[in-house]
Short mmCIF file of C-alpha atoms in Angstrom, two decimals:
data_model
loop_
_atom_site.label_atom_id
_atom_site.label_comp_id
_atom_site.label_asym_id
_atom_site.label_seq_id
_atom_site.Cartn_x
_atom_site.Cartn_y
_atom_site.Cartn_z
CA MET W 1 8.04 -5.44 19.02
CA ARG W 2 8.65 -5.13 15.28
CA VAL W 3 6.38 -7.44 13.30
CA SER W 4 6.50 -8.01 9.56
CA GLY W 5 3.58 -9.16 7.37
CA PHE W 6 3.37 -12.76 6.29
CA SER W 7 1.36 -14.50 3.63
CA ALA W 8 -0.13 -17.89 2.98
CA VAL W 9 -1.57 -19.38 -0.17
CA VAL W 10 -1.40 -22.97 -1.36
CA LEU W 11 -1.90 -23.34 -5.09
CA VAL W 12 -1.65 -26.23 -7.53
CA LEU W 13 0.92 -26.10 -10.30
CA VAL W 14 0.11 -27.87 -13.54
CA LEU W 15 3.36 -29.01 -15.10
CA ALA W 16 3.56 -32.02 -17.37
CA PRO W 17 6.33 -33.38 -19.56
CA ALA W 18 5.86 -33.03 -23.30
CA ALA W 19 7.07 -35.53 -25.84
CA SER W 20 10.18 -33.43 -26.45
CA ALA W 21 10.91 -33.36 -22.68
CA GLN W 22 10.21 -29.64 -22.66
CA THR W 23 7.89 -28.93 -19.73
CA VAL W 24 4.37 -27.80 -20.56
CA VAL W 25 3.21 -24.90 -18.41
CA LYS W 26 -0.52 -24.22 -18.26
CA ALA W 27 -1.94 -20.89 -17.13
CA PRO W 28 -3.98 -21.32 -13.92
CA LYS W 29 -7.71 -20.69 -13.68
CA ASN W 30 -8.68 -17.05 -13.75
CA LYS W 31 -12.09 -15.45 -13.28
CA TYR W 32 -10.90 -12.10 -14.62
CA LYS W 33 -10.72 -11.07 -18.28
CA PRO W 34 -7.37 -10.03 -19.84
CA ALA W 35 -8.73 -6.50 -20.19
CA GLN W 36 -9.09 -6.41 -16.41
CA ASP W 37 -5.41 -7.33 -16.05
CA VAL W 38 -4.66 -4.26 -18.17
CA GLN W 39 -6.93 -2.05 -16.04
CA LEU W 40 -5.42 -3.33 -12.81
CA GLY W 41 -1.86 -3.01 -14.09
CA ALA W 42 -2.37 0.57 -15.28
CA GLU W 43 -3.80 1.66 -11.94
CA ALA W 44 -1.08 -0.20 -10.06
CA ALA W 45 1.68 1.33 -12.23
CA ALA W 46 0.41 4.81 -11.37
CA GLN W 47 0.76 3.98 -7.67
CA VAL W 48 4.23 2.51 -8.16
CA GLU W 49 5.47 5.60 -9.98
CA GLN W 50 4.07 7.86 -7.26
CA GLN W 51 6.11 6.04 -4.63
CA LEU W 52 9.33 4.95 -6.36
CA PRO W 53 11.94 7.10 -8.17
CA LEU W 54 12.40 6.14 -11.81
CA LEU W 55 15.82 6.40 -13.45
CA HIS W 56 15.61 9.02 -16.20
CA ASP W 57 18.56 8.07 -18.38
CA ASP W 58 17.88 7.40 -22.04
CA ASN W 59 20.89 5.13 -22.54
CA VAL W 60 20.10 2.74 -19.68
CA THR W 61 16.33 2.82 -20.21
CA SER W 62 16.66 2.23 -23.98
CA TYR W 63 18.91 -0.74 -23.33
CA VAL W 64 16.40 -2.36 -20.96
CA GLN W 65 13.58 -1.66 -23.42
CA ASP W 66 15.52 -3.27 -26.28
CA ILE W 67 16.19 -6.53 -24.45
CA GLY W 68 12.65 -6.53 -23.08
CA ARG W 69 11.19 -6.36 -26.59
CA ARG W 70 13.21 -9.42 -27.60
CA LEU W 71 11.47 -11.36 -24.87
CA VAL W 72 8.04 -10.06 -25.86
CA ASP W 73 8.60 -11.53 -29.32
CA ALA W 74 9.39 -14.88 -27.64
CA ILE W 75 6.08 -15.19 -25.75
CA PRO W 76 4.36 -18.38 -27.00
CA PRO W 77 1.15 -17.91 -29.03
CA ASP W 78 -1.10 -19.47 -26.41
CA LEU W 79 0.05 -16.90 -23.83
CA ARG W 80 -0.18 -13.84 -26.06
CA HIS W 81 -2.89 -11.35 -25.13
CA PRO W 82 -3.41 -8.53 -27.67
CA GLU W 83 -4.61 -6.22 -24.91
CA PHE W 84 -1.33 -6.44 -23.00
CA LYS W 85 1.18 -3.61 -23.41
CA TYR W 86 4.63 -4.51 -22.13
CA THR W 87 6.65 -1.53 -20.93
CA PHE W 88 10.07 -1.50 -19.27
CA LYS W 89 11.32 1.04 -16.74
CA VAL W 90 14.28 1.24 -14.35
CA VAL W 91 13.75 2.11 -10.68
CA ASN W 92 16.61 4.12 -9.18
CA VAL W 93 17.06 2.14 -5.94
CA LYS W 94 19.92 -0.08 -4.88
CA GLU W 95 18.12 -3.29 -3.87
CA ILE W 96 18.32 -6.30 -6.17
CA ASN W 97 14.72 -6.59 -7.30
CA ALA W 98 12.41 -6.64 -10.31
CA PHE W 99 8.66 -6.95 -10.62
CA ALA W 100 5.95 -6.97 -13.28
CA LEU W 101 2.35 -5.85 -12.97
CA PRO W 102 -0.73 -7.43 -14.60
CA GLY W 103 -1.16 -6.40 -18.21
CA GLY W 104 2.51 -5.69 -18.88
CA PRO W 105 4.16 -2.84 -16.91
CA MET W 106 7.62 -4.13 -15.91
CA TYR W 107 10.20 -2.61 -13.59
CA VAL W 108 13.81 -3.54 -12.85
CA ASN W 109 15.78 -1.99 -10.01
CA ARG W 110 19.07 -0.32 -10.76
CA GLY W 111 20.59 -2.64 -8.14
CA MET W 112 19.64 -5.64 -10.26
CA LEU W 113 21.39 -4.20 -13.32
CA GLU W 114 24.49 -3.41 -11.29
CA ALA W 115 24.66 -6.89 -9.71
CA ALA W 116 24.27 -8.88 -12.95
CA LYS W 117 27.42 -10.38 -14.44
CA THR W 118 26.09 -10.82 -17.98
CA GLU W 119 23.27 -9.64 -20.20
CA GLY W 120 21.84 -13.15 -20.01
CA GLU W 121 21.38 -12.77 -16.27
CA VAL W 122 19.35 -9.57 -16.77
CA ILE W 123 17.31 -11.31 -19.46
CA GLY W 124 16.72 -14.21 -17.07
CA VAL W 125 15.14 -11.98 -14.44
CA LEU W 126 13.00 -10.17 -17.03
CA ALA W 127 11.90 -13.51 -18.52
CA HIS W 128 10.85 -14.74 -15.09
CA GLU W 129 8.81 -11.59 -14.43
CA MET W 130 7.31 -11.52 -17.93
CA SER W 131 6.16 -15.11 -17.44
CA HIS W 132 4.17 -14.02 -14.37
CA VAL W 133 2.39 -11.50 -16.61
CA ALA W 134 1.81 -13.84 -19.56
CA LEU W 135 0.48 -16.58 -17.25
CA ARG W 136 -1.70 -13.93 -15.57
CA HIS W 137 -0.54 -14.92 -12.11
CA GLY W 138 -1.60 -11.63 -10.51
CA THR W 139 -5.29 -11.96 -11.28
CA ALA W 140 -5.15 -15.76 -10.95
CA GLN W 141 -3.94 -15.25 -7.39
CA ALA W 142 -6.72 -12.73 -6.81
CA THR W 143 -9.19 -15.29 -8.19
CA LYS W 144 -8.12 -17.72 -5.48
CA ALA W 145 -8.07 -15.11 -2.76
CA THR W 146 -11.02 -12.77 -3.00
CA LYS W 147 -14.64 -12.25 -3.89
CA PHE W 148 -14.16 -8.55 -4.53
CA GLU W 149 -14.34 -6.44 -7.65
CA ILE W 150 -11.09 -5.78 -9.49
CA GLY W 151 -11.07 -2.08 -8.66
CA THR W 152 -11.03 -2.71 -4.91
CA ILE W 153 -7.90 -4.89 -4.88
CA VAL W 154 -5.40 -2.62 -6.66
CA GLY W 155 -3.51 -1.66 -3.52
CA ALA W 156 -3.34 -5.22 -2.26
CA VAL W 157 -2.20 -6.66 -5.59
CA VAL W 158 0.49 -4.08 -6.20
CA GLY W 159 1.67 -4.31 -2.60
CA ALA W 160 2.04 -8.07 -2.95
CA VAL W 161 3.77 -7.94 -6.34
CA VAL W 162 6.16 -5.10 -5.50
CA GLY W 163 6.91 -6.43 -2.03
CA GLY W 164 9.35 -5.02 0.49
CA THR W 165 9.16 -1.48 1.85
CA ALA W 166 7.62 0.01 -1.30
CA GLY W 167 4.90 -2.64 -1.40
CA SER W 168 4.00 -1.91 2.21
CA VAL W 169 3.76 1.83 1.50
CA ILE W 170 1.62 1.31 -1.60
CA ALA W 171 -0.75 -1.08 0.16
CA GLN W 172 -1.33 1.25 3.14
CA GLY W 173 -4.98 1.50 4.00
CA THR W 174 -5.89 -1.75 2.27
CA GLN W 175 -8.68 -3.49 4.14
CA PHE W 176 -7.43 -6.50 6.12
CA GLY W 177 -9.71 -8.88 4.23
CA LEU W 178 -7.98 -7.87 1.01
CA GLY W 179 -4.52 -8.12 2.54
CA THR W 180 -1.41 -9.03 0.62
CA TYR W 181 -1.07 -12.34 2.46
CA PHE W 182 -3.47 -13.82 -0.09
CA LEU W 183 -1.81 -12.28 -3.11
CA LYS W 184 1.92 -13.03 -2.97
CA PHE W 185 2.98 -15.60 -5.51
CA SER W 186 3.30 -19.13 -4.16
CA ARG W 187 6.26 -21.43 -4.75
CA GLU W 188 4.22 -23.17 -7.45
CA TYR W 189 3.72 -19.93 -9.38
CA GLU W 190 7.42 -19.15 -8.96
CA ARG W 191 8.31 -22.51 -10.48
CA GLN W 192 5.96 -21.87 -13.39
CA ALA W 193 7.62 -18.50 -14.04
CA ASP W 194 11.07 -20.12 -13.89
CA ILE W 195 10.17 -22.83 -16.42
CA GLU W 196 8.23 -20.59 -18.82
CA GLY W 197 10.92 -17.93 -18.50
CA ALA W 198 13.64 -20.42 -19.43
CA GLN W 199 11.68 -21.37 -22.54
CA MET W 200 11.21 -17.70 -23.50
CA MET W 201 14.94 -17.12 -23.14
CA ALA W 202 15.78 -20.00 -25.50
CA ARG W 203 13.34 -18.70 -28.12
CA ALA W 204 14.85 -15.22 -27.77
CA GLY W 205 18.37 -16.57 -28.37
CA TYR W 206 19.66 -16.67 -24.78
CA ASP W 207 21.02 -19.55 -22.72
CA PRO W 208 18.45 -20.33 -19.98
CA ARG W 209 21.27 -21.33 -17.64
CA ASP W 210 21.94 -17.61 -17.21
CA MET W 211 18.65 -17.38 -15.30
CA ALA W 212 19.86 -20.02 -12.87
CA ASN W 213 23.17 -18.17 -12.55
CA MET W 214 21.36 -14.94 -11.71
CA PHE W 215 19.50 -16.62 -8.89
CA LYS W 216 22.86 -17.73 -7.52
CA THR W 217 24.14 -14.17 -7.85
CA ILE W 218 21.12 -12.91 -5.89
CA GLU W 219 21.57 -15.50 -3.16
CA ALA W 220 25.28 -14.66 -2.90
CA GLN W 221 24.50 -11.01 -2.16
CA GLY W 222 23.17 -11.95 1.28
CA ARG W 223 22.42 -8.84 3.31
CA ALA W 224 23.71 -6.63 0.52
CA GLY W 225 20.33 -6.82 -1.20
CA GLY W 226 19.39 -10.39 -1.98
CA PRO W 227 16.81 -10.93 0.76
CA GLN W 228 14.20 -8.53 -0.69
CA TRP W 229 13.94 -10.37 -4.00
CA LEU W 230 14.14 -13.74 -2.30
CA SER W 231 11.47 -12.90 0.28
CA ASP W 232 9.09 -11.71 -2.42
CA HIS W 233 9.93 -14.65 -4.73
CA PRO W 234 9.81 -17.79 -2.57
CA ASN W 235 12.28 -20.46 -3.72
CA PRO W 236 10.39 -23.56 -4.91
CA GLY W 237 13.44 -25.65 -3.98
CA ASP W 238 16.31 -26.87 -6.18
CA ARG W 239 15.69 -23.85 -8.43
CA TYR W 240 19.21 -23.86 -9.87
CA THR W 241 19.00 -27.61 -10.61
CA TYR W 242 15.63 -27.76 -12.31
CA ILE W 243 16.26 -24.66 -14.45
CA ASN W 244 19.48 -26.25 -15.72
CA LYS W 245 17.63 -29.50 -16.35
CA GLU W 246 14.97 -27.65 -18.34
CA ALA W 247 17.74 -25.90 -20.30
CA GLN W 248 19.01 -29.29 -21.48
CA SER W 249 15.67 -29.91 -23.24
CA LEU W 250 15.66 -26.54 -25.02
CA HIS W 251 17.20 -25.37 -28.28
CA VAL W 252 18.56 -21.81 -28.22
CA GLN W 253 17.24 -20.29 -31.44
CA ASN W 254 19.42 -17.79 -33.32
CA ALA W 255 21.81 -17.36 -30.40
CA HIS W 256 22.16 -13.69 -29.51
CA THR W 257 25.60 -12.13 -29.56
CA GLU W 258 26.16 -9.32 -27.07
CA THR W 259 26.85 -6.00 -28.78
CA GLY W 260 28.29 -4.18 -25.79
CA GLY W 261 24.99 -2.68 -24.65
CA PHE W 262 25.17 -4.42 -21.27
CA GLN W 263 28.70 -3.21 -20.53
CA SER W 264 27.78 0.28 -21.70
CA ALA W 265 24.72 0.40 -19.42
CA GLN W 266 26.73 -0.75 -16.41
CA ALA W 267 29.46 1.79 -17.15
CA ARG W 268 26.82 4.51 -17.35
CA LEU W 269 25.42 3.48 -13.96
CA ARG W 270 28.88 3.58 -12.39
CA GLN W 271 29.18 7.24 -13.39
CA MET W 272 26.04 8.15 -11.42
CA PRO W 273 25.75 8.91 -7.70
CA PRO W 274 24.89 5.77 -5.67
CA ALA W 275 21.22 4.82 -5.71
CA PRO W 276 19.28 5.23 -2.46
CA SER W 277 17.66 2.31 -0.68
CA THR W 278 13.96 1.77 -1.24
CA GLU W 279 13.33 2.74 2.38
CA GLN W 280 15.20 6.02 1.91
CA ALA W 281 13.38 6.74 -1.35
CA THR W 282 9.91 6.20 0.09
CA LYS W 283 10.75 8.00 3.34
CA ASN W 284 12.13 11.03 1.51
CA GLY W 285 9.15 11.20 -0.82
CA ALA W 286 11.29 10.48 -3.88
CA GLY W 287 8.34 8.80 -5.49
CA ARG W 288 6.22 11.91 -5.01
CA GLY W 289 3.31 9.90 -3.64
CA PRO W 290 0.98 11.12 -0.92
CA ALA W 291 2.35 10.25 2.49
CA GLY W 292 0.23 8.34 4.94
CA PRO W 293 -0.46 9.65 8.42
CA ALA W 294 2.64 9.67 10.60
CA ASN W 295 2.71 7.42 13.63
CA PRO W 296 2.87 9.26 16.96
CA PRO W 297 5.97 8.76 19.12
CA ILE W 298 5.79 6.03 21.75
CA SER W 299 4.72 7.84 24.92
CA GLY W 300 5.02 5.10 27.54
CA ASN W 301 1.83 6.43 29.16
CA VAL W 302 -0.51 3.51 28.52
CA GLN W 303 -3.90 2.84 30.10
CA ARG W 304 -4.56 -0.59 31.55
CA PRO W 305 -6.82 -2.77 29.35
CA SER W 306 -10.49 -1.94 29.75
CA SER W 307 -12.75 -4.54 31.37
CA GLY W 308 -15.22 -4.05 28.53
CA PHE W 309 -14.58 -5.63 25.13
CA LYS W 310 -15.43 -4.53 21.59
CA ALA W 311 -15.91 -6.89 18.62
CA TYR W 312 -14.39 -6.34 15.16
CA ASN W 313 -15.21 -8.13 11.90
CA GLU W 314 -12.02 -8.53 9.87
CA GLY W 315 -12.67 -8.84 6.14
CA ASN W 316 -15.39 -11.45 6.59
CA ILE W 317 -12.63 -13.87 7.60
CA PHE W 318 -12.94 -13.76 11.39
CA ARG W 319 -14.42 -11.78 14.26
CA ILE W 320 -12.42 -10.88 17.32
CA SER W 321 -13.07 -9.05 20.60
CA VAL W 322 -10.46 -6.84 22.28
CA PRO W 323 -10.47 -4.39 25.20
CA SER W 324 -12.64 -1.43 24.26
CA ASN W 325 -9.84 1.09 24.85
CA TRP W 326 -7.60 -0.53 22.18
CA ARG W 327 -7.53 1.02 18.71
CA GLU W 328 -7.73 -0.96 15.46
CA LEU W 329 -4.65 -0.35 13.26
CA PRO W 330 -5.07 -2.15 9.91
CA GLY W 331 -1.99 -3.38 8.06
CA ASN W 332 -1.23 -5.17 4.79
CA SER W 333 -1.50 -8.73 6.05
CA SER W 334 -2.47 -8.22 9.67
CA VAL W 335 -4.35 -5.97 12.02
CA THR W 336 -2.99 -4.59 15.28
CA PHE W 337 -5.05 -3.63 18.33
CA ALA W 338 -3.23 -1.37 20.79
CA PRO W 339 -4.00 1.32 23.38
CA ASP W 340 -3.05 4.97 23.00
CA GLY W 341 0.61 5.41 23.89
CA GLY W 342 1.32 1.75 23.18
CA TYR W 343 2.01 2.12 19.47
CA GLY W 344 3.80 4.57 17.24
CA THR W 345 7.35 5.43 16.26
CA ALA W 346 10.56 4.91 18.20
CA ASN W 347 14.03 5.39 16.67
CA GLN W 348 12.33 5.89 13.28
CA GLN W 349 10.73 2.43 13.49
CA SER W 350 7.03 1.58 13.64
CA VAL W 351 6.48 -0.46 16.81
CA PHE W 352 3.90 -1.39 19.37
CA THR W 353 4.72 -2.06 23.01
CA HIS W 354 1.29 -3.08 24.31
CA GLY W 355 -1.50 -4.92 22.50
CA ALA W 356 -1.99 -7.70 19.99
CA GLN W 357 -1.44 -8.29 16.31
CA VAL W 358 -3.57 -10.78 14.41
CA GLY W 359 -2.93 -12.08 10.91
CA LEU W 360 -2.52 -14.91 8.46
CA ALA W 361 0.82 -16.39 7.41
CA ARG W 362 2.02 -18.38 4.43
CA ASN W 363 2.07 -22.09 5.22
CA GLU W 364 2.92 -24.78 2.72
CA SER W 365 3.83 -27.44 5.28
CA HIS W 366 0.25 -28.14 6.50
CA ASP W 367 1.81 -28.89 9.89
CA LEU W 368 0.93 -26.51 12.72
CA GLN W 369 4.17 -26.72 14.67
CA THR W 370 6.35 -26.40 11.55
CA ALA W 371 4.34 -23.39 10.40
CA THR W 372 4.59 -21.83 13.87
CA ASP W 373 8.35 -22.41 13.92
CA GLU W 374 8.61 -20.60 10.56
CA LEU W 375 6.52 -17.70 11.92
CA ILE W 376 8.81 -17.30 14.92
CA GLN W 377 11.89 -17.48 12.68
CA SER W 378 10.40 -14.66 10.59
CA LEU W 379 9.79 -12.59 13.71
CA ALA W 380 13.40 -13.14 14.75
CA GLN W 381 14.64 -11.64 11.46
CA SER W 382 13.35 -8.21 12.49
CA ASN W 383 13.92 -8.76 16.22
CA PRO W 384 17.46 -10.15 16.54
CA ARG W 385 17.32 -10.45 20.35
CA LEU W 386 14.14 -12.52 20.29
CA ARG W 387 14.26 -15.92 21.96
CA GLN W 388 11.69 -18.57 22.76
CA ALA W 389 11.16 -18.59 26.54
CA SER W 390 8.90 -21.64 26.73
CA GLY W 391 7.94 -24.73 24.77
CA TYR W 392 4.64 -25.19 22.99
CA SER W 393 1.42 -25.90 24.86
CA ARG W 394 -2.08 -26.56 23.60
CA ALA W 395 -4.38 -23.54 23.40
CA ALA W 396 -7.90 -22.68 22.29
CA ILE W 397 -8.24 -20.12 19.50
CA GLY W 398 -11.97 -19.66 19.31
CA ASP W 399 -13.45 -23.11 18.87
CA ARG W 400 -10.24 -24.51 17.34
CA SER W 401 -7.32 -26.26 18.92
CA GLY W 402 -3.97 -24.56 18.50
CA LEU W 403 -0.56 -23.91 20.00
CA SER W 404 0.80 -21.22 22.26
CA THR W 405 4.28 -20.23 23.38
CA THR W 406 5.98 -17.32 25.10
CA LEU W 407 8.87 -15.34 23.63
CA ALA W 408 11.26 -12.91 25.28
CA ASN W 409 12.64 -9.91 23.44
CA VAL W 410 14.67 -6.76 23.92
CA SER W 411 13.13 -4.19 21.60
CA ASP W 412 15.69 -2.55 19.30
CA ALA W 413 13.34 0.41 19.00
CA THR W 414 12.77 1.07 22.72
CA GLY W 415 15.56 -0.86 24.44
CA ARG W 416 13.03 -2.38 26.84
CA ASN W 417 12.54 -6.03 27.82
CA GLU W 418 9.21 -7.38 26.63
CA ARG W 419 7.33 -10.66 26.59
CA ILE W 420 5.27 -11.98 23.74
CA ASN W 421 2.44 -14.52 23.67
CA VAL W 422 2.08 -16.34 20.35
CA PHE W 423 -1.12 -18.27 19.54
CA THR W 424 -1.50 -20.21 16.27
CA THR W 425 -3.98 -22.50 14.58
CA LEU W 426 -4.59 -23.77 11.06
CA MET W 427 -7.58 -22.59 9.07
CA GLN W 428 -9.56 -24.92 6.80
CA ASP W 429 -7.47 -24.03 3.74
CA GLY W 430 -4.19 -24.64 5.58
CA THR W 431 -3.45 -20.95 6.22
CA LEU W 432 -1.75 -20.25 9.54
CA PHE W 433 -3.76 -17.93 11.77
CA TYR W 434 -1.66 -16.17 14.40
CA LEU W 435 -2.24 -13.86 17.34
CA ILE W 436 0.79 -12.11 18.87
CA GLY W 437 0.30 -10.39 22.23
CA VAL W 438 3.02 -7.97 23.39
CA ALA W 439 3.61 -6.30 26.76
CA PRO W 440 6.60 -4.99 28.72
CA ASP W 441 8.23 -7.62 30.90
CA ASN W 442 7.09 -5.98 34.15
CA GLU W 443 3.44 -5.81 32.98
CA PHE W 444 3.19 -9.15 31.21
CA ASN W 445 1.52 -11.07 34.05
CA SER W 446 -1.47 -8.70 33.97
CA TYR W 447 -1.68 -8.77 30.17
CA GLU W 448 -1.36 -12.53 29.62
CA PRO W 449 -4.96 -13.31 30.76
CA ILE W 450 -6.16 -10.58 28.37
CA PHE W 451 -4.30 -12.15 25.45
CA ARG W 452 -5.85 -15.55 26.22
CA LYS W 453 -9.31 -14.02 26.42
CA VAL W 454 -8.79 -12.31 23.06
CA ALA W 455 -7.62 -15.61 21.54
CA SER W 456 -10.66 -17.47 22.83
CA SER W 457 -12.98 -14.79 21.42
CA VAL W 458 -12.03 -15.46 17.78
CA GLN W 459 -14.87 -16.65 15.55
CA PHE W 460 -13.87 -17.89 12.11
CA ALA W 461 -16.12 -17.34 9.12
CA ARG W 462 -14.66 -20.37 7.34
#
């Protein structure tokens, strides 16, 4: 069973119409000081540059820096922070993506530059990312999510902001209670970045409609690279429409005329060897970062679950008891408990064949069945032969009422038939709590009572 991380945060967006019809965007509450954004961003940038290969080409890098500085000059006075130092670097990977770290370090993938049709589209993506920085969304999200000191959340923050394969690598070893599920930007923060970014573009002399066009370009890429950016930047809905509507209320100041820099940069990129994927880059050590411990190969020699149980306290969020011969395997937004031989690597994929994964998932519907449907749809994206084998039934997750269902799957990694128990319930803040129990088809009947016992053992701290 291949299981991705999920995230869940519900935040309130403060957007109000101004007299001129231009939308007013207010920075959210933030317990951290701007200097702490700078500290966090600097430490996070060091981790990024250990893991990802930068493009060392003066022509392309200088071009991105030039257009980035135009946007810096367009940041409104109320969002300027003297401590922030905006820098612009190109990552030599093929996926369409861009991200910005607290305090100002900004990165754009080579794939984004190659996919853009105009300079305005590149500016649109940079304006969106710069707005996240200026509005201090990274530490604002951490304010909502944690009670920990800034220095302890670097891995989680950068993993959430970077997203995708690189984000998972960077966040390795992050304690579950600081997981990236809390720290990914919500749809509300994405909308704020869209609106503020459109306004920055107009002040910098660019047509904000180019930002909307770039989002269409990204969506049109489909499996060619769009999903990474889209999965890490949840669509608030009607993005293309509301950006164009905002553009109608804005005056483009001193409209910029392209000088050929965009075409020159793209021509330069076409002369280079193709960029690797992010997965290839991190796997091959292109980012020069320290590699985590390798997973052992799946052995197939798995002990039956012990009759004795051991309790674990996960990030002061919940306690759970599992068979004492299952190991705890922390992840970015979940924790897996599995016996020796029941987890590891098969066909170069990290999998587990026996055991349970527990985590929290993004949920903005506040409806348990809808949120569970979305969870299963997400599982199906990485397990294409997954199907739901039963309908929903009521289940007890600790002292809370929830849902359970059974899924059937043929593992791409092992080629074996397996069955999966899914248990879900909503936490007090609306977050979806899930427990996913996995066992081979021919062993499932003996594992199912174990999964139910594990689900009933959960004790929530809130």
